[in-house]
Structure formats: structure tokens, C-alpha cells
XYZ file of C-alpha atoms in Angstrom:
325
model
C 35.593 -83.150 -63.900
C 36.339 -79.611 -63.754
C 33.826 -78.925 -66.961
C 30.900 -79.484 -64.571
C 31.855 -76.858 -62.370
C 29.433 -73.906 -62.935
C 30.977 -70.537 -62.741
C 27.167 -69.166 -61.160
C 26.881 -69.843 -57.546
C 23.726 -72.173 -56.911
C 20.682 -70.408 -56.782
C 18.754 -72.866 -54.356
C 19.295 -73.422 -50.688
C 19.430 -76.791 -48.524
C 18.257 -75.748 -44.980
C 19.193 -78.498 -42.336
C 19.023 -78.404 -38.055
C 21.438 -80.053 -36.056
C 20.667 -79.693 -32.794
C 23.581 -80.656 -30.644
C 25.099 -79.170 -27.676
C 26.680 -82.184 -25.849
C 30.038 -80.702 -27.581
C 30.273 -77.986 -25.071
C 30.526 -77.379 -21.610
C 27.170 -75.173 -21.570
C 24.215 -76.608 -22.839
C 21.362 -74.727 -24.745
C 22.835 -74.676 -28.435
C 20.405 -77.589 -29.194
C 17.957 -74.237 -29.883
C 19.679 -72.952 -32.092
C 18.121 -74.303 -35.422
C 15.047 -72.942 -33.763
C 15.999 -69.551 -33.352
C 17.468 -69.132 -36.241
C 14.067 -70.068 -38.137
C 12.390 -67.892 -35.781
C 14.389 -64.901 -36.496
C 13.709 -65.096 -40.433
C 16.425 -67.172 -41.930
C 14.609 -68.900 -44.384
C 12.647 -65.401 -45.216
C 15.106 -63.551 -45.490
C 16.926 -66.305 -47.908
C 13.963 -66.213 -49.960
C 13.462 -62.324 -50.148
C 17.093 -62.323 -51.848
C 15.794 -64.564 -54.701
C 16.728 -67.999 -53.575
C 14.974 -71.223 -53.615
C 14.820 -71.969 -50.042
C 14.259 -76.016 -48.737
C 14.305 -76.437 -45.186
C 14.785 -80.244 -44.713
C 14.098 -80.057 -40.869
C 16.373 -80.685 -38.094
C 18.421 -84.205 -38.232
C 17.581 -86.706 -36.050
C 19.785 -89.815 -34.561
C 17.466 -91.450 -33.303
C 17.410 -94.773 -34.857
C 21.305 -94.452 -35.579
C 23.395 -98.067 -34.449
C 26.278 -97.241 -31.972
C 29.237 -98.338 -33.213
C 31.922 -100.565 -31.057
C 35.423 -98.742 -31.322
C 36.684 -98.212 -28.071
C 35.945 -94.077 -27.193
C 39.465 -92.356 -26.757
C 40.106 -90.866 -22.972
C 39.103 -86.860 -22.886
C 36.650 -86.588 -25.678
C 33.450 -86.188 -23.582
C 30.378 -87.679 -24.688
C 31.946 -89.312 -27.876
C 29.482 -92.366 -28.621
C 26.555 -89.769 -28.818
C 28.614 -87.208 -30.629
C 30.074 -90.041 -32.754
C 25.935 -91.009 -33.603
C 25.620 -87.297 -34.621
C 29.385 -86.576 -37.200
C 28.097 -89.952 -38.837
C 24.593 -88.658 -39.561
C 25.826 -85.261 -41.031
C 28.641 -86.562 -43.224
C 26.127 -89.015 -45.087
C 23.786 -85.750 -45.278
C 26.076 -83.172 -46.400
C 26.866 -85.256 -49.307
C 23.985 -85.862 -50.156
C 22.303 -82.105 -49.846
C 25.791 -80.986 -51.685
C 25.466 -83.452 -54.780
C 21.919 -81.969 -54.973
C 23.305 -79.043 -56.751
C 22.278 -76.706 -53.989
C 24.327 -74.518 -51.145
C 23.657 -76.512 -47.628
C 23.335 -74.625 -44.493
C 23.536 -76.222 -41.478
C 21.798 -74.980 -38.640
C 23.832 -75.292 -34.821
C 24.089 -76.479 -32.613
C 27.575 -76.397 -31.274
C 30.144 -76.384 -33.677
C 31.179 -80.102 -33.009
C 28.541 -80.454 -35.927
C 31.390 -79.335 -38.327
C 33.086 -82.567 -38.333
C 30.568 -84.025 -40.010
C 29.120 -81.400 -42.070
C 32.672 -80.705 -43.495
C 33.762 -84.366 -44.437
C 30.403 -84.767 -46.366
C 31.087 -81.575 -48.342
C 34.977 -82.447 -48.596
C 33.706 -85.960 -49.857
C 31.273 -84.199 -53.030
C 34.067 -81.364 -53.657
C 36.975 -84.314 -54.042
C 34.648 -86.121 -56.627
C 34.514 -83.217 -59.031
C 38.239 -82.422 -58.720
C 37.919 -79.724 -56.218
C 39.478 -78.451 -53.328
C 37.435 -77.403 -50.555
C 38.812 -74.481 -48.049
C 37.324 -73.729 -44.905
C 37.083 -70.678 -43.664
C 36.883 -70.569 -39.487
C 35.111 -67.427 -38.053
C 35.464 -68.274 -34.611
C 37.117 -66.870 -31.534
C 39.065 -70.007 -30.786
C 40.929 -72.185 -33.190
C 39.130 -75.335 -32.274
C 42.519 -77.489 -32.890
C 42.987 -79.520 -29.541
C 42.545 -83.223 -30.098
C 42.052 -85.319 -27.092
C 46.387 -85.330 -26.227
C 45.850 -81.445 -25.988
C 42.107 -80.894 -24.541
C 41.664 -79.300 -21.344
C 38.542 -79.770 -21.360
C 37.652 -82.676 -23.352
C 34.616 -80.756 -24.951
C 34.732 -82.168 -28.609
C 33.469 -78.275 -29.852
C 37.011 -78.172 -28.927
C 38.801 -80.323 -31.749
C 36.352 -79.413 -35.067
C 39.432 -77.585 -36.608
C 42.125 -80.270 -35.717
C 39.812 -83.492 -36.784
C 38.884 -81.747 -40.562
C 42.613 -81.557 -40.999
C 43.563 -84.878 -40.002
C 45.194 -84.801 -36.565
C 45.150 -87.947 -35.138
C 42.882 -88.829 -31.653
C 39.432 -89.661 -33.315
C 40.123 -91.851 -35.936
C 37.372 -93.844 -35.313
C 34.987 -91.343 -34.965
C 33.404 -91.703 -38.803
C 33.205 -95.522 -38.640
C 33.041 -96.823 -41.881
C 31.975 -93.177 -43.582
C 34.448 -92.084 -45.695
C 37.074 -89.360 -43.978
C 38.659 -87.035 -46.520
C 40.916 -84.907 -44.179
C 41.686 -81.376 -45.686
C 45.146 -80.244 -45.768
C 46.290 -77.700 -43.213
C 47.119 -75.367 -45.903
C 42.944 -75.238 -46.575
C 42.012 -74.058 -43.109
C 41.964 -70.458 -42.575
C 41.659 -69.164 -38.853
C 39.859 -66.046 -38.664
C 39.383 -63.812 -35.827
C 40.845 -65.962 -33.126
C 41.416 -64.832 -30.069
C 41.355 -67.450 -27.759
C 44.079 -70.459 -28.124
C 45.287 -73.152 -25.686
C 49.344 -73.043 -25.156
C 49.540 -76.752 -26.661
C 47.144 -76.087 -29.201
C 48.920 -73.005 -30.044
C 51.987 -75.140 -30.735
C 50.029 -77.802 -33.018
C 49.125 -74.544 -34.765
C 52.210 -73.472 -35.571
C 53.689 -76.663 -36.197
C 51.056 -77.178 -38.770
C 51.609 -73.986 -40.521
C 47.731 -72.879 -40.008
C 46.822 -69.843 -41.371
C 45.621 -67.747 -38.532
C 43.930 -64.028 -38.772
C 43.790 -63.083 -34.894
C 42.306 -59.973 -33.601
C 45.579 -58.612 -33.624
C 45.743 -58.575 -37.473
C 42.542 -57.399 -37.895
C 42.982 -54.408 -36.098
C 46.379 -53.902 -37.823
C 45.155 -54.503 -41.149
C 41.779 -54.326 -41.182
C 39.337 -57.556 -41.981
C 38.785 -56.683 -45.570
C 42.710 -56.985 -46.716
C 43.083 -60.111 -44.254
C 39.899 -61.453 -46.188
C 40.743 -60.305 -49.478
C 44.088 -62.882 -49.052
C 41.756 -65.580 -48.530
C 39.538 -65.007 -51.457
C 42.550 -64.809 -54.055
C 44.308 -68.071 -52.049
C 41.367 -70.001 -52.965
C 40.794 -68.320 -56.740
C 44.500 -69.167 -57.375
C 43.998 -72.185 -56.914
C 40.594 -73.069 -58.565
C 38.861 -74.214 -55.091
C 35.353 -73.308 -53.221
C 34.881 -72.403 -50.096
C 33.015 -73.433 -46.846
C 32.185 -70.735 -44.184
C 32.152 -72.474 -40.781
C 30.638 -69.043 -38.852
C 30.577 -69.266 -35.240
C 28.703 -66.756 -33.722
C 31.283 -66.288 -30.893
C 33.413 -64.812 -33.546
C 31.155 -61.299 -32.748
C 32.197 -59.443 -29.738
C 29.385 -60.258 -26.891
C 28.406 -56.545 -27.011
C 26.882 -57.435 -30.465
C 26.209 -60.997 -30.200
C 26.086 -61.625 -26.296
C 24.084 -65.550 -26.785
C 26.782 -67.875 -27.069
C 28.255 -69.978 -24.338
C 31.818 -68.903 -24.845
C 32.000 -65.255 -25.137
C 35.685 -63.500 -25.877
C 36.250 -60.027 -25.519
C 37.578 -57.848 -28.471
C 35.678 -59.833 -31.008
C 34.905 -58.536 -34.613
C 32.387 -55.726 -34.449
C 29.330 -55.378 -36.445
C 30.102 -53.796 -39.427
C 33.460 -55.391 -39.825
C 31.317 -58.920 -39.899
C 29.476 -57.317 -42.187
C 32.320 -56.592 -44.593
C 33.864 -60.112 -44.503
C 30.410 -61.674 -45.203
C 29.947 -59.228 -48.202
C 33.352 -59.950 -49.420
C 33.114 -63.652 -49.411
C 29.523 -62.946 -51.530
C 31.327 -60.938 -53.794
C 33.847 -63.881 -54.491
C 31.281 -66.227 -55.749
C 33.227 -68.957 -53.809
C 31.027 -70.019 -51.191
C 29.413 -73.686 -51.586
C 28.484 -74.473 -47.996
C 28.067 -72.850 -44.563
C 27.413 -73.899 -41.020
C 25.995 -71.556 -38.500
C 26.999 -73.106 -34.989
C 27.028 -71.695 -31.039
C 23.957 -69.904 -30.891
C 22.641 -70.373 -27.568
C 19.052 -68.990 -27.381
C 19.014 -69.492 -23.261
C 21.845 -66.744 -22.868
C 20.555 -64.143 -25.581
C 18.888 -61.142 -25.018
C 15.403 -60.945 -26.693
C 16.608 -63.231 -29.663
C 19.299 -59.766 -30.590
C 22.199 -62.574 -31.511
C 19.879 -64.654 -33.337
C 18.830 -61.830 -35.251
C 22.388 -60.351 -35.648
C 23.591 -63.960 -37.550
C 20.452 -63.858 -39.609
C 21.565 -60.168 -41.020
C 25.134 -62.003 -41.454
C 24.113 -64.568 -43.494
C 21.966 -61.952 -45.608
C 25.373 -60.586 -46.613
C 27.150 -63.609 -47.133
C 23.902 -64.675 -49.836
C 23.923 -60.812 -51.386
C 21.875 -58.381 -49.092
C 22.843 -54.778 -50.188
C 23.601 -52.004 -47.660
C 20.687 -50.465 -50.037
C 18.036 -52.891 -49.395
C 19.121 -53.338 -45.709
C 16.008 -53.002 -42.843
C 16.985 -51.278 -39.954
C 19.527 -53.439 -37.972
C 17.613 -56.130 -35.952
C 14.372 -55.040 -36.674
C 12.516 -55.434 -40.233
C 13.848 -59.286 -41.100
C 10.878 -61.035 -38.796
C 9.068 -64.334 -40.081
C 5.791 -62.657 -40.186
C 7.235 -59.676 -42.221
């Protein structure tokens, strides 16, 4: 199946909204698919030479709850359950189109879903999917290890197969991806039991204090020829907490000593540069804690990198990238 593997990324674009913010503790991220619109995504996108399709936001409406019984500390499960089930079935679908899906958060409980779907084409063709997780916290509590319960929480942990939500899917496929295919990048925030799930995993993890020591574009750079090595695509899962609030202050979980702009910049361009990238989720934007729409239009400039925006071509940060430009 390899032979129908193109070596050219896909020029067209699958836009799709999931707005869903029962995942974490502070609610607003349902917005996000909104703002992101608002602030030029789809403009921008098309500007760079892309065939943009914006298929909407998701809806759940008419989905059938299922009757597994919902494990203890996973909060709001059944609804959350409604919404993986409804993005698996659509990832699939938007991947086998031929064309890179972007999903639009939402909080990045979405990423259950949205990654099994893609996992699920990728496995067909005789690829391996990696995932690479820009996000101040790992994400890898199940409900044993939650603190919380918020199901944002356990993204990470479910896409690799830890047990807790098995039923979650229903009778959707699950294609778990081996631990070896997450990569961790700029985490800073990690739960002492989660922490030890971590390491007893093996999980590749880039934390803030690599970065600094070796700078995001040789901790990046590993990631790129990991995946080239072995003949596999990638998925960016890019949570917008992974900025330090100075630069993107309108998420619901800020962490000090995040990645600055420009290094965000340089992993985004990197991953462009490796022709890898298949799939992406955008997830945590929270509209209701932003100032003026500046983190909105921060992640819109990211994902101009990550689809080939030159420093060259570049509009003065935050300002030029507008929907009515």
C-alpha cells in the first residue's frame, strides 16, 4: 500500500469545528472554531495556495448515547463520549478524502477522536501515524491518576492505549498508537503519578528544560528524522497553552515559561519543511479570556508556518491576516 503514498503534501484543506469545552474545568473553548475563522484562518490558508473547505462545526445532536457504564473520575463522559465518537467517524472520512484535516477546538479532549480517525486511514495504507503534542501538560492521566477528572486531562494517555476508557469509542474502531509515536513537546506541567506512567512508558518528552538547553529547532529536528526513518506522517496536536501567556494569554490553563514567539515559529516552519504533516488539531483557545482576539490571531500566524508562510511574505505580527483583508 505504500505505492499510493504521494511524496507531495496535499494541496487541499478539510476545515472542521468542534466546539467542546465540557473537557475542562473552565468553560469558553466551545468559541474557539469561531475565533479562529474570525481571525483569518481559512484566508490566510487560501492566500498560501491551498484549496480551503470549511465543513462547519460538528454537531452531536442527533448522536444515540450509548449504555457502558461511565468509569468514576472522568467528568462529563456520556456527552464527551457523544462527541470522540462523532470525530473518529469524521476524521476518517475527511482523511481518506485525500486532503489535510484541521480540526478546529475546542478543548483538546477533541483529540481522542480526531486522532483514532486519522490513526484508522494511516493504518489502512501501511502507515504509521506520530503525534506530535505541543502542549504545556502531557495530557497522560487516565481516570486511576486524574486529579481532576477533566477528560482534556487523559487525550495523550487514551491515543496510546492506557487503559480507563475503553468504552469510550463504542463500537468505532480504536487503533491505539504505540508510546514510541507520541512526542511530548514543551511540557511543563505534569502530575507526580502521571509523571510516573510517563516514564514507565518510555514517552518521549521535550520539556522547557530541553528547549532552553538545546534549543527547539535541534529537539524538533530529532522528531522530524524519527518519523523519516521510519517512513511515517505526522499529526500536530497544537495546543495553544503551549505559548507562554505573555504571547498567547486566552487559554484556560496558562503555564509560565512557555515557548516564545519566534521559537513557535521555528518548530512550525520546521515541521513544513519536513513535508510530514497529514493532520492537525488546534485546541484550548478560549476567546472569553483573550485580549482583543491577540491569541487567536497569534495561532492563526502559527498555522501559516506550519502550511509554508515565509518570514518574506509575513504581515506585521497580529495585524495584516484579517478576514476582510
Amino acid at each position: 500500500m505504500i505505492d499510493a503514498f504521494k511524496s507531495e503534501p496535499a494541496r487541499r484543506i478539510a476545515v472542521l469545528g468542534a466546539p467542546i469545552d465540557i473537557g475542562a474545568s473552565q468553560r469558553g473553548t466551545l468559541m474557539g472554531p469561531a475565533a479562529l475563522r474570525t481571525a483569518g484562518l481559512l484566508t490566510l490558508l487560501d492566500r498560501l495556495g491551498l484549496e480551503v473547505k470549511d465543513h462547519g462545526d460538528l454537531s452531536i445532536r442527533d448522536a444515540i448515547d450509548l449504555a457502558d457504564a461511565p468509569p468514576e473520575n472522568a467528568k462529563h463522559y456520556r456527552e464527551i463520549q457523544r462527541w470522540v465518537r462523532a470525530l473518529s467517524t469524521r476524521a476518517y472520512e475527511l482523511a481518506r478524502s485525500g486532503a489535510i484535516p484541521i480540526f478546529l477546538g475546542g478543548d483538546h479532549t477533541l483529540s481522542k477522536g480526531t486522532v483514532n480517525g486519522i490513526v484508522r486511514h494511516w493504518h489502512e495504507i501501511g502507515r504509521e501515524l506520530f503525534v506530535v503534542w505541543l502542549d504545556a501538560h502531557a495530557d497522560y492521566n487516565t481516570p486511576a491518576t486524574t486529579l481532576s477528572g477533566n477528560m482534556h486531562g487523559m487525550s495523550a494517555a487514551f491515543l496510546c492505549g492506557e487503559p480507563g476508557l475503553d468504552r469510550l469509542l463504542g463500537e468505532e474502531p480504536r487503533l491505539p498508537i504505540d508510546p514510541d509515536q507520541l512526542e511530548l513537546f514543551g511540557t511543563r506541567s505534569i502530575d507526580k503519578l502521571e509523571n510516573d506512567l510517563l516514564r514507565s512508558r518510555r514517552i518521549s518528552v521535550a520539556d522547557m528544560r530541553q528547549i532552553d538547553e538545546f534549543g527547539v529547532g535541534v529537539l524538533i529536528r530529532r522528531v522530524i528524522d524519527k518519523v523519516k526513518a521510519r517512513h511515517g506522517v505526522l499529526h500536530v496536536s497544537f495546543d495553544i497553552d503551549f505559548l507562554d501567556p505573555s504571547v498567547a494569554p486566552g487559554v484556560g490553563t496558562t503555564v509560565p515559561g512557555g515557548a516564545t514567539y519566534r521559537e513557535a515559529h521555528l518548530v512550525m516552519e520546521m515541521l513544513h519543511d519536513s513535508g510530514l504533516v497529514r493532520s492537525v488539531d488546534i485546541v484550548e483557545l478560549n476567546p472569553f479570556l483573550d485580549e482583543r482576539g491577540r491569541t487567536a490571531r497569534t495561532a492563526v500566524e502559527l498555522i501559516g508556518s506550519l502550511f509554508g508562510q515565509q518570514i518574506t511574505d509575513r504581515p506585521t505580527p497580529t495585524n495584516a491576516i484579517g478576514p476582510d483583508d
